[in-house]
Coordinates of C-alpha atoms and ligand atoms in Angstrom, one line a residue:
Chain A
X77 CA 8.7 42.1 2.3
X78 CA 9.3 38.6 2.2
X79 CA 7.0 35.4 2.5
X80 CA 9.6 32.3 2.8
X81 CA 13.2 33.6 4.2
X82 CA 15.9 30.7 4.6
X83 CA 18.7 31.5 7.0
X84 CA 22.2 29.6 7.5
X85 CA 19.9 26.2 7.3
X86 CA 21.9 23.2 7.3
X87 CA 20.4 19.6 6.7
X88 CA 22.7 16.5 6.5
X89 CA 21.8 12.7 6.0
X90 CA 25.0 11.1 8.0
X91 CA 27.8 12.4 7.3
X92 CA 26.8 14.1 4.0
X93 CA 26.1 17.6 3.6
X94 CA 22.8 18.2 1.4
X95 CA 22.4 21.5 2.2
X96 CA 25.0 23.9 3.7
X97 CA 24.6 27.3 5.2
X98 CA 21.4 28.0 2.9
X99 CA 20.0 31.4 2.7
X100 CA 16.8 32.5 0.6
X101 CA 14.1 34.5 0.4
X102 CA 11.1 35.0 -1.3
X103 CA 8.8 37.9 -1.6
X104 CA 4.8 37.8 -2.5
X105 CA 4.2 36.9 -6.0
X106 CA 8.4 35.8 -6.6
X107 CA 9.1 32.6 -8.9
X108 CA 11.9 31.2 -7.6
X109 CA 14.0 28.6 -9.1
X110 CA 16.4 26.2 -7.7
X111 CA 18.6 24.4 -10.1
X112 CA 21.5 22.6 -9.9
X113 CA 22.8 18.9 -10.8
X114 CA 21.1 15.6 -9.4
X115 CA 22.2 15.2 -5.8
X116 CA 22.5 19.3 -5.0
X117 CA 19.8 19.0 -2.7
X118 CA 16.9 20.9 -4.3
X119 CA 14.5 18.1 -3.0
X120 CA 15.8 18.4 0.2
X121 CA 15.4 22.1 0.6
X122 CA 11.6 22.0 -0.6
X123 CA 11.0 18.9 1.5
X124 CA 12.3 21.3 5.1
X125 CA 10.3 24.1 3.8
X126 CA 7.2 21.9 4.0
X127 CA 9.0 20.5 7.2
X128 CA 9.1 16.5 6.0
X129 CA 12.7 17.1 6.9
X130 CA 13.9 18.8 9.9
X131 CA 16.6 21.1 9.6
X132 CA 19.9 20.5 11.2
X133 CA 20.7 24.2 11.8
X134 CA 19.5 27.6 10.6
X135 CA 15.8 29.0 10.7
X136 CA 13.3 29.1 8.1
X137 CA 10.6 31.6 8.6
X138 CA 7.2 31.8 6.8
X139 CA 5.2 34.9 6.9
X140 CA 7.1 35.8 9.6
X141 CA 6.9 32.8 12.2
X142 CA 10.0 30.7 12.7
X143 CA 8.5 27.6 11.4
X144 CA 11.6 25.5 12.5
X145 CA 10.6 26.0 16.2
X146 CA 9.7 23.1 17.5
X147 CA 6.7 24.1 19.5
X148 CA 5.2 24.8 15.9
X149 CA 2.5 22.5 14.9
X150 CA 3.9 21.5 11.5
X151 CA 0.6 21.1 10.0
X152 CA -0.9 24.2 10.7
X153 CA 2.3 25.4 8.0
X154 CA 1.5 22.7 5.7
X155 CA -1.9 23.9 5.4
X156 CA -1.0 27.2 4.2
X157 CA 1.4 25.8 1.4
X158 CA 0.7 23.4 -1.8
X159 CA 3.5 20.5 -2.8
X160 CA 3.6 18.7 -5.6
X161 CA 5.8 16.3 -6.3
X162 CA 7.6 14.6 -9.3
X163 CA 5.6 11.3 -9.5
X164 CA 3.4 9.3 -7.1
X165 CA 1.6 12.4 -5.9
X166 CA -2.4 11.3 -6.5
X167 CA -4.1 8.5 -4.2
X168 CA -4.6 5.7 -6.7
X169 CA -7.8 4.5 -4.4
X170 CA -9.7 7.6 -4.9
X171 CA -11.4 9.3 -7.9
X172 CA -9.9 12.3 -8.9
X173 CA -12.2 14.7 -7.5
X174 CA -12.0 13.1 -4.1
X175 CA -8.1 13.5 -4.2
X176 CA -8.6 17.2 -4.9
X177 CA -11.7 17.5 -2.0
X178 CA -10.4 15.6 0.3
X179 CA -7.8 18.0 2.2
X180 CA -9.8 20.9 2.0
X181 CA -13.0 19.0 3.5
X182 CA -11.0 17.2 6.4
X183 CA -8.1 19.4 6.9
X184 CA -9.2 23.0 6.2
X185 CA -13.2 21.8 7.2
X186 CA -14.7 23.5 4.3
X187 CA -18.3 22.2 3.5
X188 CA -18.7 18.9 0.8
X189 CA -20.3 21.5 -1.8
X190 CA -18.4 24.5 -1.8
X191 CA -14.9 21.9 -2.3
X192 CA -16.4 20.1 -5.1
X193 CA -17.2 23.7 -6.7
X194 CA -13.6 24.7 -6.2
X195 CA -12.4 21.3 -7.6
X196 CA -14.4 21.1 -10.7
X197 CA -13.6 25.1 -11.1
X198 CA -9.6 23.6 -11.2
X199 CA -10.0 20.7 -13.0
X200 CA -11.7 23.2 -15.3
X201 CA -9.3 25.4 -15.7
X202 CA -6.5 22.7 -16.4
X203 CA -9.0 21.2 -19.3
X204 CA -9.7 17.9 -16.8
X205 CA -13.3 18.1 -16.4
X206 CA -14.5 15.5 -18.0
X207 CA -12.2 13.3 -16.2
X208 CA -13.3 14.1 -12.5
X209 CA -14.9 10.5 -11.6
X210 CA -12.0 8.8 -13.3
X211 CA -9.1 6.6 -11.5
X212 CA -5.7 8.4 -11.8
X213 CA -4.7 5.1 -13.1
X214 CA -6.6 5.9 -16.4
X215 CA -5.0 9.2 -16.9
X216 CA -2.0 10.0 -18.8
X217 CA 1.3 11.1 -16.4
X218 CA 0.7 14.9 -17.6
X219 CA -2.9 14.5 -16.4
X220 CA -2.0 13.1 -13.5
X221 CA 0.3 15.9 -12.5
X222 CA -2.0 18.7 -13.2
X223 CA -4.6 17.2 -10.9
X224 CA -1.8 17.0 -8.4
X225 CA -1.3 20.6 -9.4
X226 CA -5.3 21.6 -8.9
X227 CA -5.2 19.4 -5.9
X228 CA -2.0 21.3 -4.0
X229 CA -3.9 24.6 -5.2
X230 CA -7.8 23.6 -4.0
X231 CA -6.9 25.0 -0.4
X232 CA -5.6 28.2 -1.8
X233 CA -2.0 28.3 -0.6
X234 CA -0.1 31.4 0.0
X235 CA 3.2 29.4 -1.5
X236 CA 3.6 26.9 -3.9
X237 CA 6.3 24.2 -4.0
X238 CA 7.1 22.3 -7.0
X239 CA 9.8 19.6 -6.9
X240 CA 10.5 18.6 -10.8
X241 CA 6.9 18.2 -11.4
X242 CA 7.5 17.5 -15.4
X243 CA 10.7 15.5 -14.9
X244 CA 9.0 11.9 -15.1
X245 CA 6.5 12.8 -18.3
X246 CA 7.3 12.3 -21.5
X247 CA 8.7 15.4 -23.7
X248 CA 5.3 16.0 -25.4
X249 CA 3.1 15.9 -22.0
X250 CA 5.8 18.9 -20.7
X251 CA 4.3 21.9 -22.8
X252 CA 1.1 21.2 -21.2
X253 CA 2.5 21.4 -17.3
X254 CA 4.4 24.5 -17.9
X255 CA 1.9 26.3 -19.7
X256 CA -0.3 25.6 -17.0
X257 CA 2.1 26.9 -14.2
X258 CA 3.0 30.1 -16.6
X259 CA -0.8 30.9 -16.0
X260 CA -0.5 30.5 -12.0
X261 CA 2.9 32.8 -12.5
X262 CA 1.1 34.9 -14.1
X263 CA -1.7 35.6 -12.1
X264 CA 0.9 35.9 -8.7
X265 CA 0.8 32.9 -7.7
X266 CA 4.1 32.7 -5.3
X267 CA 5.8 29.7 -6.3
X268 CA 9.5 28.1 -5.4
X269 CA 10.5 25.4 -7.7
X270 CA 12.9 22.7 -8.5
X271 CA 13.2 22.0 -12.1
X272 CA 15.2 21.4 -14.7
X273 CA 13.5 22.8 -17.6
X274 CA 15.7 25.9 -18.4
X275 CA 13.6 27.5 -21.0
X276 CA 10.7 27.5 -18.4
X277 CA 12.9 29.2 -15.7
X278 CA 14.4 31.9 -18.0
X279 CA 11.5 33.2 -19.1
X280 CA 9.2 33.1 -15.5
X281 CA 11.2 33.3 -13.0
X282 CA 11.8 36.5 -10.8
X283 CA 15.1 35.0 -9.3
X284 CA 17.1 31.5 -10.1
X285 CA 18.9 29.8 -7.8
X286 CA 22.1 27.5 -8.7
X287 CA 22.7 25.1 -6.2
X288 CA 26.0 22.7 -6.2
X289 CA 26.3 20.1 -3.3
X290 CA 24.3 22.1 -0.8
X291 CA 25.2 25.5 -1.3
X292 CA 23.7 28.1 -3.3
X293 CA 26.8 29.3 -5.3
X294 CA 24.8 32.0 -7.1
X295 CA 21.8 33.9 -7.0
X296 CA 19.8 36.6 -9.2
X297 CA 17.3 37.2 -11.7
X298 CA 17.4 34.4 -14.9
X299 CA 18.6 37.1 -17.5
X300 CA 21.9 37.3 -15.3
X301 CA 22.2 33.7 -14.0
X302 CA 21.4 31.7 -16.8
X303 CA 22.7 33.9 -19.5
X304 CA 26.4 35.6 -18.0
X305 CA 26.6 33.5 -14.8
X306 CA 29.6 34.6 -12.5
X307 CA 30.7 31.3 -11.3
X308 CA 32.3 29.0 -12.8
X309 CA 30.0 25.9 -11.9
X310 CA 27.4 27.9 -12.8
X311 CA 28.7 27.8 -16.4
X312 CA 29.6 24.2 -16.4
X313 CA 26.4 23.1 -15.3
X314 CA 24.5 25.2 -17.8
X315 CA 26.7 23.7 -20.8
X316 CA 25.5 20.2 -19.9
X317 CA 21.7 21.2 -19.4
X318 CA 21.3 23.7 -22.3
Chain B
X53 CA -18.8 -9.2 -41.6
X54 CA -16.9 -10.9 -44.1
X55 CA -14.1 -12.4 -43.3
X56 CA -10.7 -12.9 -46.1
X57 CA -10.1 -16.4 -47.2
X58 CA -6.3 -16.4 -45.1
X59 CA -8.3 -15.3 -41.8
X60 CA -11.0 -18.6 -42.9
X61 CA -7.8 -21.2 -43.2
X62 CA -6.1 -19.7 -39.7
X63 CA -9.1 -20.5 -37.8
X64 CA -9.4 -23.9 -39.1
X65 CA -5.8 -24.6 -38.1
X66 CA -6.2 -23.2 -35.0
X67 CA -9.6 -25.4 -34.4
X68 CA -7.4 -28.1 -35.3
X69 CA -4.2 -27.1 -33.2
X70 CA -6.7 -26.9 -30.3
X71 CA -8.6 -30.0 -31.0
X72 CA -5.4 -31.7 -30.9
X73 CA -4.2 -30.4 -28.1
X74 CA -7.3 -31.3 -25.9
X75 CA -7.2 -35.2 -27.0
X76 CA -3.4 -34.9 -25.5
X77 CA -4.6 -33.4 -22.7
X78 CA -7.1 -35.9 -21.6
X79 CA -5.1 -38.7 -22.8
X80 CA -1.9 -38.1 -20.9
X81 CA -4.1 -37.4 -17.9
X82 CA -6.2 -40.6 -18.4
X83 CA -2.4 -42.8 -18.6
X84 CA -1.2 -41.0 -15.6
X85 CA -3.6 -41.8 -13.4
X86 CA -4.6 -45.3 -14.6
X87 CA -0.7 -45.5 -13.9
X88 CA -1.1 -44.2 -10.7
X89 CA -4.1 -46.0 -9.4
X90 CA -2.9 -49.3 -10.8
X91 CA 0.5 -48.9 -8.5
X92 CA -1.4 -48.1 -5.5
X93 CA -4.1 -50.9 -5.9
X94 CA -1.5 -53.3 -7.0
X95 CA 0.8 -53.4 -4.4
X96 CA 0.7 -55.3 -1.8
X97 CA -1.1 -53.8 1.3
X98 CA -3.9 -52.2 -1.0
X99 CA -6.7 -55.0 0.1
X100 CA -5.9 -54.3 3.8
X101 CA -5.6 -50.7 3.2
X102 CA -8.7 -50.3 0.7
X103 CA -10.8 -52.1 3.9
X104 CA -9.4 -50.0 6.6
X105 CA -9.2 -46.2 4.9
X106 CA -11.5 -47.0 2.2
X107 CA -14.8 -48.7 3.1
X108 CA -17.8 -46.9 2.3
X109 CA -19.9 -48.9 4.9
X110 CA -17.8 -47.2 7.8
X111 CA -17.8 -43.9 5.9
X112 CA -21.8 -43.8 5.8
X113 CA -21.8 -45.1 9.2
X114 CA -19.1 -42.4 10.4
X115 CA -21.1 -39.6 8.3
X116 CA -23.2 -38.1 10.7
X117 CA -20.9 -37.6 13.5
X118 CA -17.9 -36.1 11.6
X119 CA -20.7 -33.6 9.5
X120 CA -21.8 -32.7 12.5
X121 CA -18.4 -31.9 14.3
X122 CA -17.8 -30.3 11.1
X123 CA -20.2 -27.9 11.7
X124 CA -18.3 -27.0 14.7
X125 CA -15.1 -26.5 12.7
X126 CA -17.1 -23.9 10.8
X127 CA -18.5 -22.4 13.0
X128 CA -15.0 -21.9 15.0
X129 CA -13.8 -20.6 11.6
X130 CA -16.5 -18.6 10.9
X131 CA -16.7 -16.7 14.5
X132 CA -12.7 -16.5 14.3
X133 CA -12.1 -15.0 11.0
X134 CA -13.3 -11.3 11.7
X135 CA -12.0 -11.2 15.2
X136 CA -8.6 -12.0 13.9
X137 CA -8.9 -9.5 11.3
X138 CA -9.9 -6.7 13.4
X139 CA -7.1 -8.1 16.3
X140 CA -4.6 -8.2 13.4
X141 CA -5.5 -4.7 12.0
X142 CA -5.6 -3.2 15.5
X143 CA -2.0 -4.7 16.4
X144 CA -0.9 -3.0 13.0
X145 CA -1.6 0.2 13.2
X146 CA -1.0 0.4 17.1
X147 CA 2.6 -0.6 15.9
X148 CA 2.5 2.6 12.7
X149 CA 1.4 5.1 15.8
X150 CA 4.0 8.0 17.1
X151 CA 2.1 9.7 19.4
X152 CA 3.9 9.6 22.9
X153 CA 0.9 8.7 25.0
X154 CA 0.6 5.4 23.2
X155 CA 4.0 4.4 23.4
X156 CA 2.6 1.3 26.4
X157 CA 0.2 0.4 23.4
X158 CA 3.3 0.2 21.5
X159 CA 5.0 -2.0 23.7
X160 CA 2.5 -4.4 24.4
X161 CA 1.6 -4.8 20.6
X162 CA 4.7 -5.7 19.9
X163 CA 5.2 -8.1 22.8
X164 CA 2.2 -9.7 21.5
X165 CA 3.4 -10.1 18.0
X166 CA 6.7 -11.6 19.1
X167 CA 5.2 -13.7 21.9
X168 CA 2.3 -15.4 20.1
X169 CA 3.6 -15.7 16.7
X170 CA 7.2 -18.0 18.1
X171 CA 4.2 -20.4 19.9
X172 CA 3.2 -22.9 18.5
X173 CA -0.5 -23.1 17.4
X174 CA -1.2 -26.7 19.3
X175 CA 0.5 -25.6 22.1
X176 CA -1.3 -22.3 22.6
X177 CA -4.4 -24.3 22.1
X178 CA -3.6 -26.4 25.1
X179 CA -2.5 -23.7 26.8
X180 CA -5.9 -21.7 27.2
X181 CA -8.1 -24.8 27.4
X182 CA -6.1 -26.6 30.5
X183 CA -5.0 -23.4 32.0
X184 CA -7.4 -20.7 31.9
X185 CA -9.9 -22.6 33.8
X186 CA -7.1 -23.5 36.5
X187 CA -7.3 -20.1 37.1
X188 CA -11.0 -19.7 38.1
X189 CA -11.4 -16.4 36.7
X190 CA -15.2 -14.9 36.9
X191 CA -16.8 -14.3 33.6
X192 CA -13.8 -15.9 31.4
X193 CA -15.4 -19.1 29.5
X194 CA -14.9 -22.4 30.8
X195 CA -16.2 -24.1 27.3
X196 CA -13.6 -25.6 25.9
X197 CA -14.8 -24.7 22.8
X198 CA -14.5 -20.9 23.4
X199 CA -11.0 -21.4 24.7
X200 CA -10.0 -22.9 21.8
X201 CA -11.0 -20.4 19.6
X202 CA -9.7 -17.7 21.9
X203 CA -6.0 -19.3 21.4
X204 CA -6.8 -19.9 18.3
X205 CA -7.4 -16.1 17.5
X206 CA -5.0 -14.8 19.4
X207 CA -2.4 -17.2 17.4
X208 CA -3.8 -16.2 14.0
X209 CA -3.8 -12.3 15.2
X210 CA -0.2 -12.6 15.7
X211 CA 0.3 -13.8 12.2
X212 CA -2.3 -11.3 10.3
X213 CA -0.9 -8.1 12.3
X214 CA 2.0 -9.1 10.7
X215 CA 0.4 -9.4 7.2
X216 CA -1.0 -5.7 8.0
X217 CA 2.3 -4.3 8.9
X218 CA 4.0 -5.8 5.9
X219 CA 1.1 -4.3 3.8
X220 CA 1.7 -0.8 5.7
X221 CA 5.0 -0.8 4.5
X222 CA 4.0 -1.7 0.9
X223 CA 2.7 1.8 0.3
X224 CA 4.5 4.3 -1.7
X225 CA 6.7 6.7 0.9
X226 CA 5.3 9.4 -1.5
X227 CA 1.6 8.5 -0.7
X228 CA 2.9 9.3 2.5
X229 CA 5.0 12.1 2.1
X230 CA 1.7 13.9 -0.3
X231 CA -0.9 13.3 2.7
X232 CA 1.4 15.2 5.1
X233 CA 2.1 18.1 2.9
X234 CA -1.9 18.3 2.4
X235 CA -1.8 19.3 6.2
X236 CA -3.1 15.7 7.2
X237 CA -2.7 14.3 10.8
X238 CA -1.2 10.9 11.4
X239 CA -4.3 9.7 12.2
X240 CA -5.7 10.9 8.7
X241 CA -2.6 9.7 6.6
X242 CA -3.2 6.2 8.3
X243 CA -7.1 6.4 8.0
X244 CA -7.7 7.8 4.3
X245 CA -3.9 7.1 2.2
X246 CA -2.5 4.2 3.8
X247 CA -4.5 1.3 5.1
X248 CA -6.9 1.5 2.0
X249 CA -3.9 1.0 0.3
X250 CA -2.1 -1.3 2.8
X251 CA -5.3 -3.9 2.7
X252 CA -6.0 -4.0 -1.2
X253 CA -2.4 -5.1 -1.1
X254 CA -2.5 -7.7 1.5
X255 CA -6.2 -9.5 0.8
X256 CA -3.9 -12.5 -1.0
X257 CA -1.5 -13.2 2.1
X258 CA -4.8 -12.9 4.3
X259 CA -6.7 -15.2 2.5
X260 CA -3.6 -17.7 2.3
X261 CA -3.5 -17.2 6.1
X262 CA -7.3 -18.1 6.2
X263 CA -6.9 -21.4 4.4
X264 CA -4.1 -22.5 7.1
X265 CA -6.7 -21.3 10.0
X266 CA -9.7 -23.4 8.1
X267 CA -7.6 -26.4 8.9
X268 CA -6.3 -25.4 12.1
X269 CA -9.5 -25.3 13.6
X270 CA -9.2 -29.5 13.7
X271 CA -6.3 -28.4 16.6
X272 CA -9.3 -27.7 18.8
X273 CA -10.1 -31.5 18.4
X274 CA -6.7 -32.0 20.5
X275 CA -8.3 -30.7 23.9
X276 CA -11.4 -33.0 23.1
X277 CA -13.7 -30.4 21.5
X278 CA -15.7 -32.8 19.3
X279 CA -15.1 -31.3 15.9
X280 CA -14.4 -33.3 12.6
X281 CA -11.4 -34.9 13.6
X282 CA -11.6 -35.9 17.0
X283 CA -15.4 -37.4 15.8
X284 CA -13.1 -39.4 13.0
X285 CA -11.1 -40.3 15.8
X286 CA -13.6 -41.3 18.1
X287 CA -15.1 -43.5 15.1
X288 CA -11.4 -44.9 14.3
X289 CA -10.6 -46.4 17.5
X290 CA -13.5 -47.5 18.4
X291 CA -14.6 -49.2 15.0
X292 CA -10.6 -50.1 14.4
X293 CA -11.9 -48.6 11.2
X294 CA -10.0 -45.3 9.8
X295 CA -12.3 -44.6 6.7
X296 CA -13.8 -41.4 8.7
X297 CA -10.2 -39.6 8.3
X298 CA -10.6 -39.9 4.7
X299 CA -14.0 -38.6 5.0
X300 CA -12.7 -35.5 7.2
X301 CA -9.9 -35.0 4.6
X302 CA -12.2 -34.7 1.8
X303 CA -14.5 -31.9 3.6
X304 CA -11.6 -30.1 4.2
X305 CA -10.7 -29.7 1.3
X306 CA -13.8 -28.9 -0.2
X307 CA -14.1 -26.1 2.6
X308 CA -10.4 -24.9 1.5
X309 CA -10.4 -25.2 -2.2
X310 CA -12.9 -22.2 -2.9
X311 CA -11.1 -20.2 -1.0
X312 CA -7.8 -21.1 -2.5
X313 CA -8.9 -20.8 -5.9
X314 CA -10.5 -17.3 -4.4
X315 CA -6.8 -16.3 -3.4
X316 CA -5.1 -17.6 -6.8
X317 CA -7.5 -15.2 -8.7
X318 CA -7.1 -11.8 -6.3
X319 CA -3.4 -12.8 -6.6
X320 CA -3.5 -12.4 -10.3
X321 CA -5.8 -9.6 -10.7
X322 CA -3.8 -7.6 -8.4
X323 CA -0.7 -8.3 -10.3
X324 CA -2.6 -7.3 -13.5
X325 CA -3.5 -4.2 -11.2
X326 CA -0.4 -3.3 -10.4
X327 CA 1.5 -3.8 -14.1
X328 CA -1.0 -1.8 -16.2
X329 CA -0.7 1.4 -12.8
X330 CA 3.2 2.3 -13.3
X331 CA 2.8 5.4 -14.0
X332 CA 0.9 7.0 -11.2
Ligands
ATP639 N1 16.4 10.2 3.1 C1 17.7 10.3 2.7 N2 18.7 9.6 3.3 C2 20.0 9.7 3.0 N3 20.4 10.5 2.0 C3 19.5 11.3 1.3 C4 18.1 11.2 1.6 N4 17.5 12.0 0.8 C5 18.4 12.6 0.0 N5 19.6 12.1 0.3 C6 20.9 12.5 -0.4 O1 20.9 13.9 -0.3 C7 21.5 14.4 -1.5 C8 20.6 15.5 -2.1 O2 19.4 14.9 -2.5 P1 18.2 15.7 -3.2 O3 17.1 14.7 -3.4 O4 17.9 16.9 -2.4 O5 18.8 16.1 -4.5 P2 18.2 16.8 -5.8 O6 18.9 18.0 -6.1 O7 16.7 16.9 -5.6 O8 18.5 15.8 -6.9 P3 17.6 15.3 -8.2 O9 17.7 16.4 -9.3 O10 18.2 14.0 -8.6 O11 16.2 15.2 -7.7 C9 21.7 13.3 -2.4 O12 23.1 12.9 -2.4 C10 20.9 12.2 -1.8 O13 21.5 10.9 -2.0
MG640 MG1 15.0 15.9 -6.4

């Protein structure tokens, strides 16, 4: 069974490729990550799953609805998916706890109570309830990403996408992210991911992807990609990251 | 709290430094203006000048009829100001829409903006108050007041709905980019991420703008609405006296001075906003 399937999608800016005859799947419960040098066009692939890009060719189905057709409402898909992003995710104007309550009060209509419950249970969870009334302008980057985090998770998506969320913190602010998302891996959460932390993919990811300049040249769980890759790339590119 | 003997002799230097500084201060400022004002009042012309710009018989005289039209001018600014802003706003985000049904809405907002903001304020003044009541239109205002105001606002709209859009493209394509992937309509994205954002940016620009429509309001005097300047006038060439136009001046800028003192501090504090918020 499979929640996200990618089929022959093809996105190009111009007369550059970013993503070329794509094909992926991910089942319930999968942590699937996409690496691959800057410029392969793991952005671009999360940003047509969320449909902030529309794809040039191929279908992308979600729970079994071709979610490319253009007759789909794209936010009734949004709604069922959390995306984080690698910086600038929070509202600056707005405490925290009003970026987390927010969507699921005017989007998914759930009451002012029960979304500030599921809020402060989040914020919780990732250690940040004391900072609920605060400005994400007085947190640290780390902080800020794991209430982008609680905030992509407050309408309980069935998939997750992550697009380098630890790539603009600092080193020691890192541990703190991935811990958090080993947790939601842990628990099921379905998640498909850009990243380059390496360490993090080989040790929760179900499947890894390596993309180079749009395709996916190899696919497979981390203990085979990341440890005796087939490709040649695949090699290269793992030299200069590890 | 004591307090270590080196940290006792900085602060008396620095009392010193500061002390010294501020006699400079003053001093240079007391030459350069004796400097100036001995030029001006030393040359040639300043008797006839200092009798016809500078009399304070004519300027007590003159008083209550420029006051009084000046009351006009803020009242014109004061009934203008949110009308522009809610114009300006309106034009803005009509221009940010995508949905298909509004593309007329589109169209016209952006004739509007191209139209009015190439005309010249004066012109569009005289404009609406010789040609709109040409037209005899029912329940359109004949006062030349109103219609002065009228093109007066729709000339300023121009400008502000500008000021919006530029502020509406100020905001982070992220901001954007994380509303939509919360599921948010257009509508919502504009209404809850962007324009909160877009005017926090632009209050500066729109204050700036505000100044220039403070003084613009004497344009009104132009069609014979008896505001400040067109009661200066009146006094001027009637008294061959021109003391009132300094008297006008001066309330001007003690009407625009707050505000552009008002605008010099958001300007900073925003900056100061902005640096210590990088990393968002
Ligand atoms: N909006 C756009 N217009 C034009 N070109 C774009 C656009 N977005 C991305 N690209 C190009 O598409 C290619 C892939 O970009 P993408 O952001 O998907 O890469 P990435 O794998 O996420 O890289 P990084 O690791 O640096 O984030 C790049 O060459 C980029 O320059
Ligand atoms: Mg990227």
């Amino acid at each position: 069974m499979t929640l996200l399937s990618l089929a022959g999608v093809k996105k190009s800016y111009g007369d550059k490729m970013v993503l070329d005859d794509v094909d992926l799947a991910v089942a319930p419960h999968d942590v699937v990550c996409l690496i691959g040098a800057s410029g392969s066009g793991k952005s671009t692939l999360l940003r047509c799953v969320n449909l902030l890009e529309q794809v040039d060719d191929g279908v992308i189905e979600f729970d079994g609805q071709d979610i490319t057709d253009p007759r789909v409402d794209p936010r009734t898909v949004r709604r069922r998916m959390g995306m984080v992003f690698q910086a600038y995710n929070l509202f600056p104007h707005m405490s925290v706890l009003r970026n987390i309550t927010l969507a699921p009060q005017i989007v998914h209509t759930v009451g002012q109570d029960e979304s500030r419950t599921r809020a402060m249970e989040l914020l919780d969870r990732f250690g940040l309830a004391d900072k609920a009334d605060a400005r994400p302008d007085q947190l640290s980057g780390g902080q800020q990403q794991r209430v982008a985090l609680a905030r992509a998770l407050a309408a309980r998506p069935e998939l997750l996408l992550l697009d380098e969320v630890t790539s603009a913190l600092d080193p020691e602010l890192v541990g703190e992210m991935l811990a958090v998302l080993r947790d939601l891996a842990a628990e099921g959460t379905t998640m498909l991911l850009a990243t380059h932390e390496m360490g993090f993919a080989r040790d929760v990811a179900t499947s890894v992807c390596f993309l180079h300049e749009g395709r996916i040249l190899e696919q497979g769980p981390p203990s085979q990609v990341l440890v005796e890759p087939r490709e040649e790339r695949t090699r290269q590119f793992l030299r200069r990251v590890l | 709290m004591s307090v270590s003997a080196v940290e006792l002799e900085r602060r008396r230097v620095r009392r010193s430094q500061s002390l010294r500084r501020a006699l400079l201060a003053t001093l240079a400022t007391v030459v350069f203006f004796g400097v100036v004002g001995l030029l001006v009042t030393s040359s040639q012309g300043w008797p006839v000048v200092k009798r016809t710009f500078f009399d304070p018989h004519s300027a007590v005289d003159a008083f209550p009829s420029v006051i009084k039209g000046f009351g006009l001018n803020v009242v014109m600014f004061l009934v203008a100001e949110p009308v522009i802003l809610v114009l300006g706003a309106a034009v803005a985000i009509v221009r940010g829409t995508r949905s298909a049904a509004l593309f007329p809405l589109r169209v016209v907002a952006v004739l509007y903006t191209d139209v009015f903001r190439g005309i010249p304020s004066i012109l569009l003044v005289f404009l609406f108050a010789l040609g709109v009541p040409a037209l005899r239109l029912t329940g359109v205002p004949t006062s030349l007041f109103w219609l002065a105001l009228i093109a007066l606002v729709v000339s300023y709209g121009a400008y502000v709905a500008e000021v919006f859009r530029a502020g509406i493209e100020s905001v982070h394509p992220s901001q954007v980019a994380s509303a939509r992937a919360l599921g948010f309509s257009n509508a919502q994205t504009m209404r809850h991420v962007v324009l909160p954002q877009a005017v926090r940016n632009v209050v500066p620009p729109l204050l700036n703008d505000f100044v220039s429509l403070q003084k613009d309001t004497a344009l009104a005097g132009a069609v014979g609405v008896f505001e400040a300047l067109f009661a200066a006038r009146d006094y001027a060439n009637f008294h061959f006296n021109f003391t009132p136009y300094v008297v006008t001046a001066v309330l001007f800028v003690a009407l625009t001075v707050p505000l552009a003192r008002l605008t010099d501090y958001l300007g900073r504090r925003s900056l100061g906003g902005r640096l210590s918020g990088v990393a968002r």
